[in-house]
Short mmCIF file of C-alpha atoms in Angstrom, two decimals:
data_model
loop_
_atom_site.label_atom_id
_atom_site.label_comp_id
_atom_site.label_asym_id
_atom_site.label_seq_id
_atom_site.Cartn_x
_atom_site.Cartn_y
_atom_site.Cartn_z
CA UNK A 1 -16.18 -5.10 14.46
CA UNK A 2 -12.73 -4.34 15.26
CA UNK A 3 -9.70 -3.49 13.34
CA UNK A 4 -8.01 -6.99 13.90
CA UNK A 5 -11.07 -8.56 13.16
CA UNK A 6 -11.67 -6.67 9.83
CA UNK A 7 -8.13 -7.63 8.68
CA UNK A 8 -8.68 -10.90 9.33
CA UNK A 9 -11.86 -11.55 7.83
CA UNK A 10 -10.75 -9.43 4.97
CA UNK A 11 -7.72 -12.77 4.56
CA UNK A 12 -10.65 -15.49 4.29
CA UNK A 13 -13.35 -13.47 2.61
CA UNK A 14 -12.56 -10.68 0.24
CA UNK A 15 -15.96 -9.49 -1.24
CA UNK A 16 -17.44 -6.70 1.13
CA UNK A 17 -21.32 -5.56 1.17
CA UNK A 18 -22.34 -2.12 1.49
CA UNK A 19 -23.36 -1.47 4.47
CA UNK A 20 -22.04 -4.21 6.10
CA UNK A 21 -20.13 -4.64 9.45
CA UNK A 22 -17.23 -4.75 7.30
CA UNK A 23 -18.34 -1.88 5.15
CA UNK A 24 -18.50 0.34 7.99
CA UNK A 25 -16.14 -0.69 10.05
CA UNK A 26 -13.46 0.78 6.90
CA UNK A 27 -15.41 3.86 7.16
CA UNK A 28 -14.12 4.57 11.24
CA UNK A 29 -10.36 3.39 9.93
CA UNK A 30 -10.23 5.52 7.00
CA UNK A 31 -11.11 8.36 9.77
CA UNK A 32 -8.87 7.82 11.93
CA UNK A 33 -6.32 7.00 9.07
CA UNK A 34 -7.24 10.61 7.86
CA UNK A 35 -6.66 12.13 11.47
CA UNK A 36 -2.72 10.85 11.24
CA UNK A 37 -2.17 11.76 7.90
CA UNK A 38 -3.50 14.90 8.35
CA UNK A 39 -0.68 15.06 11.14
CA UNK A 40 2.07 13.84 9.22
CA UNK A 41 1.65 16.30 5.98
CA UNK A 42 0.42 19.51 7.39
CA UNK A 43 3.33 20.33 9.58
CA UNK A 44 7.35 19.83 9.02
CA UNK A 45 8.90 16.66 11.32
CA UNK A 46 11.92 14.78 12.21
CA UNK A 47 12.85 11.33 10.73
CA UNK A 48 11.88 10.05 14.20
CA UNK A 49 8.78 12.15 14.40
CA UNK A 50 7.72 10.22 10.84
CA UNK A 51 8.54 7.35 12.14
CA UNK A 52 6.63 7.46 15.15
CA UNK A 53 3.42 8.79 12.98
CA UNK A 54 3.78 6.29 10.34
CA UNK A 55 3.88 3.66 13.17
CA UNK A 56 0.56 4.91 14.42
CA UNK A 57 -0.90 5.12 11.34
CA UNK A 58 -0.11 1.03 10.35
CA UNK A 59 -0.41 0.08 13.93
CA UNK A 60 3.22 -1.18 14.24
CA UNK A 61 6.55 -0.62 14.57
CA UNK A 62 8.50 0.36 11.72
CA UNK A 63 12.19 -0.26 11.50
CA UNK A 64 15.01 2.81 12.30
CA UNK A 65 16.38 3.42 9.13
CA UNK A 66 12.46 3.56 7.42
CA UNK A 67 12.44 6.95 5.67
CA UNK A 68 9.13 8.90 4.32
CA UNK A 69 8.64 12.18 2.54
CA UNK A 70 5.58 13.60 3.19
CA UNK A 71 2.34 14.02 1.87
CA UNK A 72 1.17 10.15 2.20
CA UNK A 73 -2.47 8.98 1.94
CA UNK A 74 -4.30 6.22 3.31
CA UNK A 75 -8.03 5.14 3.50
CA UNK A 76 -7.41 2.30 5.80
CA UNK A 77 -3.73 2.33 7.54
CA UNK A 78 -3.73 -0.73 9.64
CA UNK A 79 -3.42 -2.91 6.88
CA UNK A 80 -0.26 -2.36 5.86
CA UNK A 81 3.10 -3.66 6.82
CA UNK A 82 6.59 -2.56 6.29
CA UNK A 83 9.97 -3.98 6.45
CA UNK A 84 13.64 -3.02 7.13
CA UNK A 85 15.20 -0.11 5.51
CA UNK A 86 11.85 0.76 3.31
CA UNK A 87 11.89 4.29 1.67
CA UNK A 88 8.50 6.16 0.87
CA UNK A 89 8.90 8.94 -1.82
CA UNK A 90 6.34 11.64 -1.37
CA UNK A 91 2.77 11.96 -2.32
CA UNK A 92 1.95 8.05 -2.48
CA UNK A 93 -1.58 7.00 -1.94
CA UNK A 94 -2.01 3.56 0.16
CA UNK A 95 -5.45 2.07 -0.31
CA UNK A 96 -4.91 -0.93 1.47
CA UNK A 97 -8.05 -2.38 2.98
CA UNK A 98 -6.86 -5.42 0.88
CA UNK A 99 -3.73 -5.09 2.63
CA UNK A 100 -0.57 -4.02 1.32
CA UNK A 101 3.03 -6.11 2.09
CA UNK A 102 6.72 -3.99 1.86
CA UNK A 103 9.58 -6.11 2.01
CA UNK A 104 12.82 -5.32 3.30
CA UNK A 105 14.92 -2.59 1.17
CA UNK A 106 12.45 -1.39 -0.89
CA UNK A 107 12.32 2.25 -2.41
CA UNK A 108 8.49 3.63 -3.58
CA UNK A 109 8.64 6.50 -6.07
CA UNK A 110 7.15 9.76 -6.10
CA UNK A 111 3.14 9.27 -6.50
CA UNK A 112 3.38 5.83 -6.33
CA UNK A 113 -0.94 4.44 -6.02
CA UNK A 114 -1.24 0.86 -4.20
CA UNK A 115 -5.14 0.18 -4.61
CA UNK A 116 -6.22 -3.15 -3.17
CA UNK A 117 -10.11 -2.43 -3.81
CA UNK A 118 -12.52 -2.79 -6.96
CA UNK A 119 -15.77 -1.83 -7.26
CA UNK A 120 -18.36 -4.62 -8.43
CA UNK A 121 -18.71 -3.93 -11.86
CA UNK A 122 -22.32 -4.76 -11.83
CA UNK A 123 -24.17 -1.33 -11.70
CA UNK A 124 -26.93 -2.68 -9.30
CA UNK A 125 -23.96 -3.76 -6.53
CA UNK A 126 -21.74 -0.92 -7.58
CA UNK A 127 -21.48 -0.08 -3.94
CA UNK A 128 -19.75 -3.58 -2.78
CA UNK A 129 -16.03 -4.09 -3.24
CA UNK A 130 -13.85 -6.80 -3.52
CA UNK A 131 -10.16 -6.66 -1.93
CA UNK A 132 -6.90 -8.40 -2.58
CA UNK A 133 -3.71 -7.55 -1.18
CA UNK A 134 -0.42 -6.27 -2.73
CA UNK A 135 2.99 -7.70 -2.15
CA UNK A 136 6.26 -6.51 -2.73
CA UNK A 137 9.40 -8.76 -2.27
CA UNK A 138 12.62 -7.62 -1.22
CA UNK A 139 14.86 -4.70 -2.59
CA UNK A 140 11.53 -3.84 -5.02
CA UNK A 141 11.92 -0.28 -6.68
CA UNK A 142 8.69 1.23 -7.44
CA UNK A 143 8.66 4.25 -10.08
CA UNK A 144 7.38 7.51 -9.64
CA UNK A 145 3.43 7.23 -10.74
CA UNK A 146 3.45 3.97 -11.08
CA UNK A 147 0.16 2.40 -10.01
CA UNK A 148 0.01 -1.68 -8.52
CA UNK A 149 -3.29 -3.00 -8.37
CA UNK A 150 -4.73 -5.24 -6.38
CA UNK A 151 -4.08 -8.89 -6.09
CA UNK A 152 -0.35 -8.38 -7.07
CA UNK A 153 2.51 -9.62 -6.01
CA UNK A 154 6.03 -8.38 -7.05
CA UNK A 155 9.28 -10.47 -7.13
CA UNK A 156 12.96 -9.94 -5.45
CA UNK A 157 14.77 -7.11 -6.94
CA UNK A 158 12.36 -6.42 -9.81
CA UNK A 159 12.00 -2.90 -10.85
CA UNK A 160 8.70 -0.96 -11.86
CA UNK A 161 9.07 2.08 -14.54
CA UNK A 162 7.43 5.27 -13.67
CA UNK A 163 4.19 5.86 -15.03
CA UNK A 164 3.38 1.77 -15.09
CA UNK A 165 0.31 0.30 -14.49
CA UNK A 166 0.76 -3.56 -12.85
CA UNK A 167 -2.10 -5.64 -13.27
CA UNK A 168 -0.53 -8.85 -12.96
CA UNK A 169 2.30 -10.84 -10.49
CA UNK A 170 6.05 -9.57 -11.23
CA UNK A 171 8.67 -11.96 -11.90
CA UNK A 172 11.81 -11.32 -9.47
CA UNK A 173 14.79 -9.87 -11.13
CA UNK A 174 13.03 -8.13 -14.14
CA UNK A 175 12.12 -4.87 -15.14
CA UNK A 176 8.45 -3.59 -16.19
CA UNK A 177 7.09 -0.88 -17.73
CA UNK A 178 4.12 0.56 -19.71
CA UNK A 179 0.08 0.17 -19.49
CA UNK A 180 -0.41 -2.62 -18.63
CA UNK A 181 2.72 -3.34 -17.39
CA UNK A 182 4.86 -5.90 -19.31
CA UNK A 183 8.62 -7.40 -18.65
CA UNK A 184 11.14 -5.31 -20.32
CA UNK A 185 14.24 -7.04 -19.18
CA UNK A 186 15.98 -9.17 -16.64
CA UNK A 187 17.93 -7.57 -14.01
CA UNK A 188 21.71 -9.28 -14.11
CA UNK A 189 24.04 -8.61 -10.88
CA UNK A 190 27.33 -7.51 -11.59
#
């Protein structure tokens, strides 16, 4: 199984065996996913030297004016997507078999955990997983140590508080914090 066709199955069918196809076929990306990272946090680089290994790592272009601060993790890589002007803070941790969404203008904090897998919670079929992607709207600002779990999608402009767990969708324009997360407040412009 290839790459394109893991991502794509993963869209249509998001409980994975262990063992399977599927199964494996995260094992070889999260190697080769390990191989770039390795690259991009164990020496110093240029902006356009990050840019060029962060490309490699998702498997596409990102924009000019895309900014990272190394160390970054990833089990997968080719699952996730950025947009324009998207700012990674270091030490984040990208788990995105599920697949993982950045829309334009967004800022990630510090130790910020995207984790698009979950375990079966049935001891005998502990092994299999089930995925869901993440998605962040537009001008999102994600707090240092926040976590966003999978299945969750986050609104235009909203803001995440450091240290907050998401478990659920986002609203656009408003603020959450805490564990779980919960709305604080709505963002007004001024």
């Amino acid at each position: 199984m290839t790459t394109e066709e893991y991502i794509e199955f993963i869209k249509n069918n998001p409980y994975l065996k262990a063992g399977s196809q599927e199964h494996e076929c995260m094992h070889v990306a999260a190697a080769k996913a390990r191989q770039i990272t390795c690259k991009i946090n164990n020496n110093y680089h240029t902006a356009e030297e990050l840019r060029a290994l962060f490309s490699e790592l998702i498997g596409k272009p990102v924009d000019e004016k895309f900014g990272l601060f190394p160390p970054i993790y990833s089990d997968f890589g080719k699952n996730i997507a950025v947009g324009k002007r998207v700012f990674i803070n270091s030490g984040c941790c990208f788990q995105d078999q599920g697949g993982i969404e950045i829309g334009d203008d967004c800022l990630i904090g510090h130790q910020v955990v995207f984790a698009t897998i979950n375990h079966d919670p049935d001891p005998l079929k502990r092994g299999n997983m089930t995925a869901a992607p993440i998605k962040l709207g537009k001008k999102v600002w994600i707090g240092a140590h926040a976590t966003i779990l999978a299945g969750v999608t986050i609104g235009d402009n909203a803001i995440v508080a450091a240290g907050a767990v998401v478990t659920k969708d986002v609203p656009a324009d408003t603020v959450v914090g805490g564990v779980p997360a919960r709305v604080i407040k709505k963002i007004k412009e001024e």
